[in-house]
Short mmCIF file of C-alpha atoms in Angstrom, two decimals:
data_model
loop_
_atom_site.label_atom_id
_atom_site.label_comp_id
_atom_site.label_asym_id
_atom_site.label_seq_id
_atom_site.Cartn_x
_atom_site.Cartn_y
_atom_site.Cartn_z
CA MET A 1 -1.45 -62.70 36.49
CA VAL A 2 1.11 -62.78 39.92
CA SER A 3 -0.44 -64.35 43.48
CA THR A 4 -2.84 -62.66 45.45
CA PRO A 5 -1.22 -60.98 48.45
CA HIS A 6 -1.96 -63.24 51.51
CA GLY A 7 -5.47 -62.73 53.27
CA GLY A 8 -6.61 -59.94 50.59
CA ARG A 9 -4.03 -57.25 51.18
CA LEU A 10 -0.38 -56.76 50.40
CA VAL A 11 0.55 -54.53 53.36
CA GLN A 12 2.75 -51.71 53.03
CA ILE A 13 3.56 -48.95 56.18
CA ARG A 14 6.03 -46.73 54.25
CA GLN A 15 9.35 -45.47 55.89
CA SER A 16 8.19 -42.17 57.93
CA ALA A 17 10.19 -38.93 56.66
CA ASP A 18 8.78 -37.34 59.82
CA SER A 19 11.58 -37.65 62.21
CA SER A 20 9.28 -36.16 65.13
CA ALA A 21 7.28 -39.47 64.80
CA PHE A 22 10.64 -41.34 66.61
CA ALA A 23 11.09 -38.08 69.27
CA GLY A 24 9.63 -37.91 72.96
CA PHE A 25 9.77 -41.56 74.19
CA THR A 26 10.98 -42.26 77.45
CA ARG A 27 13.03 -44.92 78.15
CA GLU A 28 10.54 -46.96 79.72
CA GLN A 29 8.74 -46.53 76.45
CA THR A 30 11.58 -47.93 74.60
CA ILE A 31 12.21 -51.20 73.40
CA THR A 32 15.43 -52.46 72.28
CA ILE A 33 15.37 -55.31 69.63
CA GLY A 34 18.01 -57.63 67.77
CA ASN A 35 19.05 -57.67 63.89
CA ASP A 36 16.51 -60.39 63.37
CA MET A 37 13.72 -58.72 64.97
CA ARG A 38 14.77 -55.66 62.85
CA ASN A 39 14.45 -57.70 59.56
CA LEU A 40 11.13 -58.69 60.81
CA VAL A 41 9.81 -55.36 61.28
CA ALA A 42 10.97 -54.57 57.93
CA ASN A 43 9.25 -57.95 56.82
CA ILE A 44 6.52 -56.76 57.97
CA ALA A 45 6.47 -53.03 56.82
CA ASN A 46 7.00 -54.30 53.10
CA GLY A 47 4.51 -56.64 53.36
CA VAL A 48 6.30 -59.93 53.21
CA PHE A 49 3.94 -61.23 55.98
CA SER A 50 0.97 -59.83 55.06
CA PRO A 51 -1.85 -59.50 56.05
CA LEU A 52 -0.12 -58.89 59.73
CA GLU A 53 0.24 -55.40 60.33
CA GLY A 54 2.60 -55.69 63.50
CA PHE A 55 2.88 -58.35 66.43
CA MET A 56 0.04 -60.43 67.20
CA GLY A 57 -1.94 -60.49 70.03
CA GLU A 58 -3.01 -63.40 72.42
CA ASN A 59 -5.68 -63.87 70.50
CA ASP A 60 -4.26 -64.55 67.15
CA TYR A 61 -1.27 -66.14 69.12
CA LEU A 62 -3.47 -69.04 70.13
CA SER A 63 -5.56 -69.30 67.20
CA VAL A 64 -2.14 -69.95 64.87
CA ILE A 65 -0.67 -72.65 67.89
CA ASP A 66 -3.95 -74.55 67.93
CA GLN A 67 -5.75 -74.04 64.79
CA MET A 68 -2.81 -73.01 62.10
CA ARG A 69 -4.75 -70.39 61.05
CA LEU A 70 -5.23 -65.82 62.39
CA GLU A 71 -8.35 -65.48 64.37
CA ASN A 72 -10.06 -64.45 61.08
CA ASP A 73 -9.27 -67.88 59.65
CA VAL A 74 -6.40 -66.42 57.12
CA PRO A 75 -4.01 -70.03 57.57
CA TRP A 76 -0.61 -69.21 59.65
CA THR A 77 1.34 -71.54 61.21
CA ILE A 78 4.00 -70.16 63.42
CA PRO A 79 3.16 -66.79 65.86
CA VAL A 80 4.71 -63.64 64.93
CA LEU A 81 5.47 -62.31 68.26
CA LEU A 82 7.21 -59.25 69.94
CA PRO A 83 9.15 -60.93 73.43
CA ILE A 84 9.27 -59.12 76.10
CA SER A 85 11.13 -59.23 79.24
CA GLY A 86 11.45 -57.42 82.92
CA LYS A 87 8.50 -54.91 83.72
CA VAL A 88 6.17 -53.50 80.88
CA GLY A 89 5.38 -49.99 81.37
CA MET A 90 3.20 -49.58 78.44
CA THR A 91 -0.47 -50.49 78.89
CA THR A 92 -3.22 -50.86 75.65
CA GLY A 93 -3.36 -48.17 73.40
CA ASP A 94 0.21 -46.59 74.44
CA GLU A 95 2.96 -46.27 71.66
CA ALA A 96 6.22 -47.34 72.21
CA MET A 97 9.24 -47.36 70.15
CA LEU A 98 11.51 -50.42 69.04
CA THR A 99 15.24 -49.11 68.81
CA ASP A 100 18.26 -51.14 67.41
CA GLN A 101 21.26 -52.02 69.42
CA GLU A 102 22.74 -48.40 69.10
CA GLY A 103 19.77 -46.97 69.96
CA LEU A 104 18.55 -45.95 66.46
CA PRO A 105 14.80 -46.08 65.93
CA VAL A 106 13.53 -48.78 64.40
CA ALA A 107 9.67 -48.78 64.68
CA VAL A 108 6.82 -47.11 66.63
CA ILE A 109 4.17 -49.05 67.65
CA GLU A 110 0.84 -48.89 69.24
CA CYS A 111 0.79 -51.51 72.18
CA GLY A 112 -1.88 -54.14 73.30
CA GLU A 113 -2.19 -56.38 76.10
CA THR A 114 0.50 -58.11 77.25
CA PHE A 115 0.59 -61.90 77.79
CA GLU A 116 2.16 -65.09 78.67
CA ILE A 117 3.55 -67.83 76.75
CA SER A 118 3.74 -70.94 77.96
CA LYS A 119 6.86 -72.22 76.06
CA LYS A 120 6.63 -75.99 76.33
CA GLU A 121 2.90 -75.64 74.86
CA TYR A 122 4.66 -72.85 72.25
CA ALA A 123 7.33 -75.82 71.47
CA MET A 124 5.17 -78.67 71.15
CA LYS A 125 2.68 -77.15 69.05
CA VAL A 126 5.29 -75.54 66.84
CA PHE A 127 7.85 -77.60 66.83
CA GLY A 128 5.79 -80.58 67.33
CA THR A 129 8.95 -81.61 70.25
CA GLU A 130 9.85 -79.84 73.32
CA ASP A 131 13.49 -81.03 72.85
CA GLU A 132 15.95 -78.49 73.48
CA ALA A 133 18.06 -79.61 71.17
CA HIS A 134 15.88 -78.35 68.40
CA PRO A 135 17.53 -75.00 67.29
CA GLY A 136 13.72 -73.57 66.95
CA VAL A 137 12.90 -74.89 70.42
CA SER A 138 16.25 -74.05 72.21
CA LYS A 139 15.67 -70.66 71.03
CA VAL A 140 12.22 -70.21 72.51
CA TYR A 141 13.02 -71.37 75.79
CA GLU A 142 16.05 -68.83 76.26
CA GLY A 143 13.62 -66.19 74.94
CA PRO A 144 11.42 -63.98 77.36
CA SER A 145 7.90 -66.05 78.30
CA LYS A 146 5.88 -62.59 77.47
CA ALA A 147 4.74 -60.84 74.49
CA MET A 148 3.71 -57.52 73.65
CA PRO A 149 1.08 -56.87 70.65
CA GLY A 150 2.01 -54.29 68.69
CA LYS A 151 0.43 -52.59 65.55
CA LEU A 152 3.30 -50.95 63.80
CA LYS A 153 2.36 -47.01 63.14
CA ALA A 154 5.57 -45.92 61.68
CA VAL A 155 9.01 -47.55 60.48
CA ALA A 156 12.31 -45.24 60.81
CA ARG A 157 13.94 -47.72 58.77
CA ASN A 158 12.07 -50.44 56.19
CA ASP A 159 15.73 -51.71 54.75
CA TYR A 160 17.47 -54.74 55.80
CA GLY A 161 21.38 -53.00 55.62
CA ARG A 162 23.44 -55.49 53.93
CA PHE A 163 22.17 -56.81 50.30
CA ALA A 164 19.98 -54.24 49.79
CA ASP A 165 21.08 -54.27 46.31
CA ARG A 166 19.99 -58.16 46.03
CA THR A 167 16.86 -57.60 48.13
CA LEU A 168 13.03 -56.79 46.49
CA SER A 169 10.28 -56.43 48.43
CA PRO A 170 6.55 -57.66 47.69
CA LYS A 171 5.54 -54.78 45.77
CA GLU A 172 8.73 -54.80 43.65
CA THR A 173 8.66 -58.54 42.74
CA ARG A 174 4.96 -57.95 41.65
CA ILE A 175 5.92 -55.39 39.07
CA LEU A 176 9.11 -57.28 38.29
CA PHE A 177 7.01 -60.29 37.51
CA SER A 178 4.21 -58.43 35.35
CA GLU A 179 7.10 -56.23 33.40
CA ARG A 180 8.44 -60.01 32.77
CA GLY A 181 5.34 -61.15 31.75
CA TRP A 182 4.99 -63.72 33.99
CA ASN A 183 1.89 -65.48 34.69
CA THR A 184 3.04 -68.06 37.12
CA ILE A 185 6.03 -67.99 39.29
CA VAL A 186 7.65 -70.52 41.10
CA ALA A 187 9.67 -69.86 44.43
CA PHE A 188 12.47 -72.01 45.42
CA GLN A 189 13.29 -71.54 48.91
CA THR A 190 16.52 -72.37 50.03
CA ARG A 191 19.56 -71.89 52.70
CA ASN A 192 21.92 -73.42 50.95
CA ALA A 193 24.52 -72.82 47.82
CA PRO A 194 22.97 -74.87 44.90
CA HIS A 195 23.95 -78.70 44.77
CA ILE A 196 23.13 -80.33 40.89
CA ASN A 197 20.25 -81.90 42.41
CA HIS A 198 18.91 -78.67 43.64
CA GLU A 199 19.21 -77.06 40.29
CA TYR A 200 17.19 -80.03 39.04
CA LEU A 201 14.44 -79.63 41.01
CA GLN A 202 14.12 -76.17 40.12
CA LYS A 203 14.43 -76.74 36.25
CA SER A 204 11.51 -79.57 36.73
CA ALA A 205 9.28 -76.58 38.56
CA LEU A 206 10.42 -73.95 35.98
CA ALA A 207 9.31 -76.27 32.90
CA LEU A 208 5.94 -75.91 34.02
CA VAL A 209 5.57 -72.16 34.37
CA ASP A 210 6.81 -68.80 33.41
CA GLY A 211 9.82 -67.90 36.14
CA LEU A 212 11.76 -68.93 38.63
CA PHE A 213 11.96 -66.89 41.85
CA VAL A 214 15.07 -68.04 43.62
CA ASN A 215 14.61 -66.65 47.36
CA PRO A 216 17.40 -67.47 49.74
CA VAL A 217 17.30 -66.88 53.40
CA LEU A 218 19.74 -64.55 55.03
CA GLY A 219 19.86 -64.50 58.48
CA LYS A 220 21.20 -65.82 61.25
CA LYS A 221 21.66 -69.74 60.56
CA LYS A 222 23.36 -72.93 62.51
CA SER A 223 26.86 -73.64 61.96
CA GLY A 224 28.21 -75.15 59.23
CA ASP A 225 25.81 -73.60 57.34
CA PHE A 226 27.08 -71.46 54.16
CA THR A 227 27.58 -68.01 54.85
CA ASP A 228 25.13 -65.64 53.24
CA ASP A 229 28.02 -63.92 50.73
CA VAL A 230 28.73 -67.50 49.50
CA ILE A 231 24.94 -68.89 49.03
CA LEU A 232 24.35 -65.10 46.98
CA ALA A 233 27.37 -65.57 45.03
CA SER A 234 27.18 -69.30 43.81
CA TYR A 235 23.43 -68.98 42.99
CA GLN A 236 24.76 -65.69 40.47
CA ALA A 237 27.12 -67.77 38.77
CA LEU A 238 24.37 -70.78 38.47
CA ILE A 239 22.21 -68.55 37.28
CA ASP A 240 24.53 -66.74 35.09
CA ASN A 241 25.60 -69.91 33.36
CA TYR A 242 22.96 -72.32 33.63
CA TYR A 243 19.74 -70.85 33.13
CA PRO A 244 18.06 -68.77 29.98
CA LYS A 245 18.49 -65.30 30.38
CA GLY A 246 15.63 -63.60 32.02
CA SER A 247 13.95 -66.64 33.23
CA VAL A 248 15.13 -66.45 37.02
CA VAL A 249 14.57 -63.49 39.48
CA LEU A 250 17.20 -63.48 42.15
CA SER A 251 16.32 -61.54 45.58
CA ALA A 252 17.19 -62.49 49.33
CA LEU A 253 14.63 -62.60 52.14
CA HIS A 254 16.17 -61.49 55.41
CA TYR A 255 14.68 -64.10 58.02
CA GLU A 256 15.88 -66.15 61.07
CA MET A 257 14.93 -69.84 59.84
CA GLN A 258 12.61 -71.44 62.61
CA TYR A 259 13.70 -74.88 61.19
CA ALA A 260 9.77 -76.14 62.25
CA GLY A 261 9.18 -78.16 59.18
CA PRO A 262 5.71 -78.38 57.93
CA LYS A 263 4.78 -75.64 59.59
CA GLU A 264 7.29 -73.68 58.54
CA ALA A 265 6.67 -74.68 54.69
CA ILE A 266 3.33 -73.20 55.00
CA MET A 267 5.27 -70.20 56.14
CA HIS A 268 7.62 -70.27 53.59
CA ALA A 269 4.93 -70.61 51.00
CA ILE A 270 2.52 -67.59 52.55
CA MET A 271 5.90 -65.16 52.05
CA ARG A 272 6.12 -66.25 48.64
CA LYS A 273 3.05 -65.84 47.85
CA ASN A 274 2.86 -62.33 49.22
CA PHE A 275 5.98 -61.79 46.47
CA GLY A 276 3.35 -62.34 43.97
CA CYS A 277 4.49 -66.06 43.36
CA THR A 278 1.97 -69.03 41.94
CA HIS A 279 3.69 -72.14 43.23
CA ILE A 280 6.17 -73.15 45.34
CA THR A 281 8.79 -76.25 45.14
CA ILE A 282 8.65 -78.31 48.42
CA GLY A 283 10.93 -80.84 48.25
CA ARG A 284 12.62 -83.50 51.04
CA ASP A 285 12.70 -82.21 54.74
CA HIS A 286 11.78 -78.88 53.89
CA ALA A 287 12.63 -76.19 56.37
CA GLY A 288 13.67 -79.48 59.19
CA VAL A 289 16.76 -80.54 61.38
CA GLY A 290 18.15 -83.68 62.15
CA SER A 291 15.12 -86.11 62.28
CA TYR A 292 12.64 -84.65 63.96
CA TYR A 293 10.12 -84.50 61.01
CA GLY A 294 8.95 -86.99 58.56
CA PRO A 295 11.12 -86.76 54.99
CA TYR A 296 7.88 -85.68 53.19
CA ALA A 297 5.89 -84.06 56.73
CA ALA A 298 6.21 -80.86 55.02
CA GLN A 299 4.19 -81.81 51.97
CA ASP A 300 1.28 -83.76 54.10
CA VAL A 301 0.81 -80.59 55.61
CA PHE A 302 -0.74 -78.88 52.21
CA LYS A 303 -3.24 -80.90 52.49
CA GLU A 304 -5.32 -79.03 55.51
CA PHE A 305 -5.01 -75.97 53.42
CA PRO A 306 -7.20 -75.58 50.11
CA ASP A 307 -7.51 -71.61 50.80
CA LEU A 308 -3.89 -71.03 50.79
CA GLY A 309 -3.76 -69.38 47.42
CA ILE A 310 -0.31 -70.82 46.09
CA THR A 311 0.20 -73.99 44.82
CA PRO A 312 2.71 -76.39 45.83
CA PHE A 313 4.86 -78.27 43.56
CA PHE A 314 5.97 -81.74 45.59
CA PHE A 315 9.33 -83.43 44.71
CA LYS A 316 11.11 -86.29 45.99
CA GLU A 317 14.85 -86.25 46.58
CA PHE A 318 17.00 -85.40 43.42
CA TYR A 319 20.71 -87.50 43.27
CA TYR A 320 23.01 -88.52 41.00
CA CYS A 321 22.61 -92.22 40.34
CA LYS A 322 25.87 -93.63 38.87
CA LYS A 323 23.92 -96.44 37.29
CA CYS A 324 21.54 -94.20 35.58
CA ALA A 325 24.81 -92.24 35.20
CA GLY A 326 22.34 -88.94 35.36
CA ILE A 327 19.91 -86.87 38.15
CA ALA A 328 16.98 -89.18 39.15
CA THR A 329 15.04 -89.54 41.90
CA GLU A 330 13.60 -92.67 43.76
CA ARG A 331 10.32 -92.23 41.41
CA THR A 332 12.48 -92.43 38.26
CA CYS A 333 14.98 -94.76 39.42
CA PRO A 334 15.49 -98.35 40.41
CA HIS A 335 18.70 -98.37 41.96
CA SER A 336 20.14 -98.62 45.60
CA GLU A 337 21.43 -96.01 47.74
CA GLU A 338 24.69 -96.95 47.26
CA GLU A 339 24.60 -95.91 44.01
CA ARG A 340 23.91 -92.30 45.03
CA LEU A 341 26.42 -89.61 44.79
CA ASN A 342 25.96 -87.90 48.01
CA PHE A 343 28.15 -85.89 50.39
CA SER A 344 27.24 -84.87 53.97
CA GLY A 345 27.92 -81.17 55.32
CA THR A 346 31.08 -82.45 57.00
CA LYS A 347 32.41 -84.28 54.19
CA LEU A 348 31.67 -81.25 51.73
CA ARG A 349 33.13 -78.83 54.38
CA LYS A 350 35.92 -80.99 54.97
CA MET A 351 36.86 -81.29 50.95
CA PHE A 352 36.85 -77.58 50.31
CA ALA A 353 39.06 -77.02 53.69
CA ASP A 354 41.65 -79.16 52.06
CA GLY A 355 41.29 -77.37 48.82
CA GLN A 356 39.69 -80.04 47.03
CA THR A 357 36.16 -79.73 44.72
CA PRO A 358 33.21 -81.41 44.15
CA PRO A 359 32.89 -83.97 41.48
CA LYS A 360 30.84 -81.88 38.57
CA GLU A 361 28.25 -84.61 39.00
CA PHE A 362 27.48 -82.88 42.53
CA MET A 363 28.24 -79.68 42.14
CA ARG A 364 28.67 -76.99 39.05
CA PRO A 365 32.42 -75.71 38.68
CA GLU A 366 31.60 -72.75 38.86
CA VAL A 367 29.51 -73.14 42.01
CA ALA A 368 32.21 -74.72 43.92
CA GLN A 369 34.82 -72.03 42.70
CA VAL A 370 32.33 -69.12 44.23
CA ILE A 371 33.09 -71.58 47.53
CA SER A 372 36.67 -72.33 46.93
CA GLN A 373 37.87 -68.60 46.40
CA SER A 374 35.79 -67.67 49.83
CA LYS A 375 37.87 -67.47 52.67
CA ALA A 376 34.75 -68.65 55.40
CA PRO A 377 32.39 -69.68 53.23
CA PHE A 378 30.62 -71.65 56.43
CA VAL A 379 29.06 -70.15 59.60
CA GLU A 380 31.36 -70.66 62.24
CA MET B 1 -27.92 -75.38 49.31
CA ILE B 2 -25.99 -74.50 52.81
CA LYS B 3 -28.37 -72.51 55.27
CA GLU B 4 -27.56 -70.63 58.86
CA GLY B 5 -29.27 -72.28 61.33
CA ALA B 6 -28.56 -75.02 64.13
CA ASN B 7 -28.66 -78.40 62.86
CA PRO B 8 -26.21 -80.53 65.36
CA GLN B 9 -25.35 -82.89 62.69
CA SER B 10 -23.68 -80.82 60.46
CA GLN B 11 -21.54 -79.35 63.24
CA LEU B 12 -18.42 -77.47 61.36
CA ILE B 13 -15.34 -78.82 63.04
CA ILE B 14 -11.98 -77.11 62.27
CA TYR B 15 -9.33 -79.25 60.79
CA ASN B 16 -6.41 -80.47 63.18
CA TRP B 17 -2.57 -80.91 62.86
CA ARG B 18 -1.13 -83.78 63.92
CA PHE B 19 0.95 -81.62 66.94
CA SER B 20 -2.12 -80.99 68.33
CA PRO B 21 -4.45 -83.93 68.08
CA GLN B 22 -6.25 -83.51 70.88
CA GLN B 23 -7.14 -80.00 70.47
CA LEU B 24 -10.73 -79.04 69.70
CA PRO B 25 -11.83 -75.82 67.64
CA THR B 26 -12.51 -72.93 70.30
CA LYS B 27 -14.64 -71.53 68.20
CA TYR B 28 -17.58 -73.09 65.55
CA THR B 29 -21.11 -72.97 64.61
CA THR B 30 -23.25 -74.79 62.71
CA VAL B 31 -25.18 -74.93 59.32
CA SER B 32 -28.17 -76.66 57.81
CA ILE B 33 -27.62 -78.65 54.67
CA PRO B 34 -30.29 -81.11 53.23
CA GLN B 35 -30.44 -84.23 54.44
CA THR B 36 -29.66 -86.08 51.24
CA LEU B 37 -26.56 -83.68 50.55
CA HIS B 38 -25.11 -85.28 53.98
CA ALA B 39 -26.19 -88.62 52.82
CA ARG B 40 -24.00 -88.30 49.91
CA LEU B 41 -21.29 -86.33 51.22
CA GLU B 42 -20.85 -89.28 53.96
CA ALA B 43 -21.07 -92.10 51.46
CA LEU B 44 -17.97 -89.72 49.47
CA ILE B 45 -15.79 -89.42 52.23
CA SER B 46 -16.24 -92.97 54.12
CA GLY B 47 -13.18 -94.85 54.62
CA LYS B 48 -10.39 -93.56 52.20
CA THR B 49 -10.39 -89.39 51.63
CA GLY B 50 -8.80 -88.85 54.93
CA PHE B 51 -11.82 -86.61 56.13
CA LYS B 52 -12.78 -87.66 59.90
CA SER B 53 -16.41 -85.94 59.02
CA VAL B 54 -18.55 -84.19 56.93
CA SER B 55 -17.85 -81.55 58.55
CA ASP B 56 -14.24 -81.72 57.73
CA TYR B 57 -15.40 -82.04 54.57
CA VAL B 58 -17.67 -79.17 54.19
CA THR B 59 -15.34 -77.23 55.71
CA PHE B 60 -12.20 -77.86 53.32
CA VAL B 61 -14.37 -77.53 50.23
CA LEU B 62 -15.78 -74.19 51.83
CA ARG B 63 -12.73 -73.06 52.65
CA GLU B 64 -11.21 -73.46 49.00
CA VAL B 65 -14.55 -72.12 47.83
CA VAL B 66 -13.97 -68.92 49.69
CA ALA B 67 -10.50 -68.27 49.14
CA MET B 68 -11.08 -68.54 45.12
CA HIS B 69 -14.33 -66.02 45.58
CA GLU B 70 -11.75 -63.39 47.64
CA THR B 71 -8.94 -63.25 44.94
CA SER B 72 -11.20 -62.13 42.15
CA GLN B 73 -11.90 -59.07 44.35
CA VAL B 74 -8.30 -57.98 45.66
CA PRO B 75 -7.58 -54.74 43.72
CA GLU B 76 -3.68 -54.05 42.82
CA PRO B 77 -1.43 -52.76 45.38
CA PHE B 78 0.16 -50.40 43.98
CA THR B 79 -0.39 -47.07 41.87
CA SER B 80 0.73 -46.13 38.86
CA SER B 81 3.56 -43.73 40.31
CA ASP B 82 4.41 -46.75 42.69
CA ILE B 83 5.39 -48.79 39.27
CA GLU B 84 7.24 -45.82 37.65
CA VAL B 85 9.61 -45.60 40.79
CA ILE B 86 10.08 -48.89 41.08
CA LYS B 87 10.58 -49.80 37.41
CA ALA B 88 13.27 -47.45 37.88
CA ARG B 89 15.12 -48.84 40.86
CA LEU B 90 14.51 -52.47 39.31
CA LYS B 91 16.68 -51.22 35.76
CA ALA B 92 19.11 -49.47 38.31
CA LEU B 93 19.78 -53.14 39.92
CA GLY B 94 19.77 -55.12 36.58
CA TYR B 95 16.34 -56.92 37.03
CA LEU B 96 14.78 -54.94 34.03
#
């Protein structure tokens, strides 16, 4: 049986067929949002962020940053906010329309009382640092210092635009898992094209469950990351060539990475629980960036949540060991780091730019071919 | 058996993550447990389990138990007509 939705209910705010729901809003009652926020609205509407039905109010916000739980005690580690700049005309109970950059309706929300955010407090409590070099912290510092609570009343669009045919909602994955007869499903979070070490981690987990859910994050990323097209195409190549037929579901997650390390690992688990997964893999430096978090801090944090409702599989880092002549981890291999085959992101990018491909011990040739054939495999 | 009541010895303290160690819970209440059980729990957690207090331990265990019971009461989040529509889409996309 697939996992129970987080908080006990899969939120479903269906796309409204009634266009009048989005008419009659004045300029003052309209809030323009960017593409990442539009995806966030779709995620809330489709239940990816269940049990949230909209953007958080102040009580939930404070509870999340202080206690890592919603006000009703349900585990939650990163606030989901609608940042607001300038003067706000709406008051509690008013309705406001969210539009995209072209002015097209996205959703109607019921407004709550706007509240102030202390950016430094947010940074420290969510990211564990106030360092502006941290991409999550810098985004908070650049953004507004007010937030508007807002329950979604109607959504004009609950799709994600690009990669629609490679994006499943939680309702769809739950039915898919059930149709495949899977009772235990392990989620794999990624923002990368797959290396051999990712494949071994996935297969180690897959050996223990019925199915693997590969759920790459698409959306805004750091410079030097793989592009969305390359991530999806390279995973498809890997699955087609190296996994038993019917053992994997590949579906995109449209979500902006926060790089919040341990706190984001919990959010990754919650989202995958809503997709129906019973397990999630947590490897080395999950959702981390730079050296802000300990290599296994994202595993330690799970000890705080006996009621999370999804079981983590913890793994040490996988690598190819030249002496072992195979894939190993520090728990299975006694050799020094010098024996490990590894490439930094910079070296990998240079290799592809020079028309070279990594050795097959590091990356499957079919995956390398997808990257080589892409005109721009990396985010500028 | 745990009962509602006011027993300062068994005050529940909510667990804190290391990013905000100075934070104290904003909302909490008390429950009463037999002193004998309290003593057993105190002995159980002393020194090695990572729980700072009996309250920490009780909170942890109760959350685990409550989640287990809540899970068993959740109905399927879709209707039979939903299922047919979704299965058709999944087939069209090659997932089924």
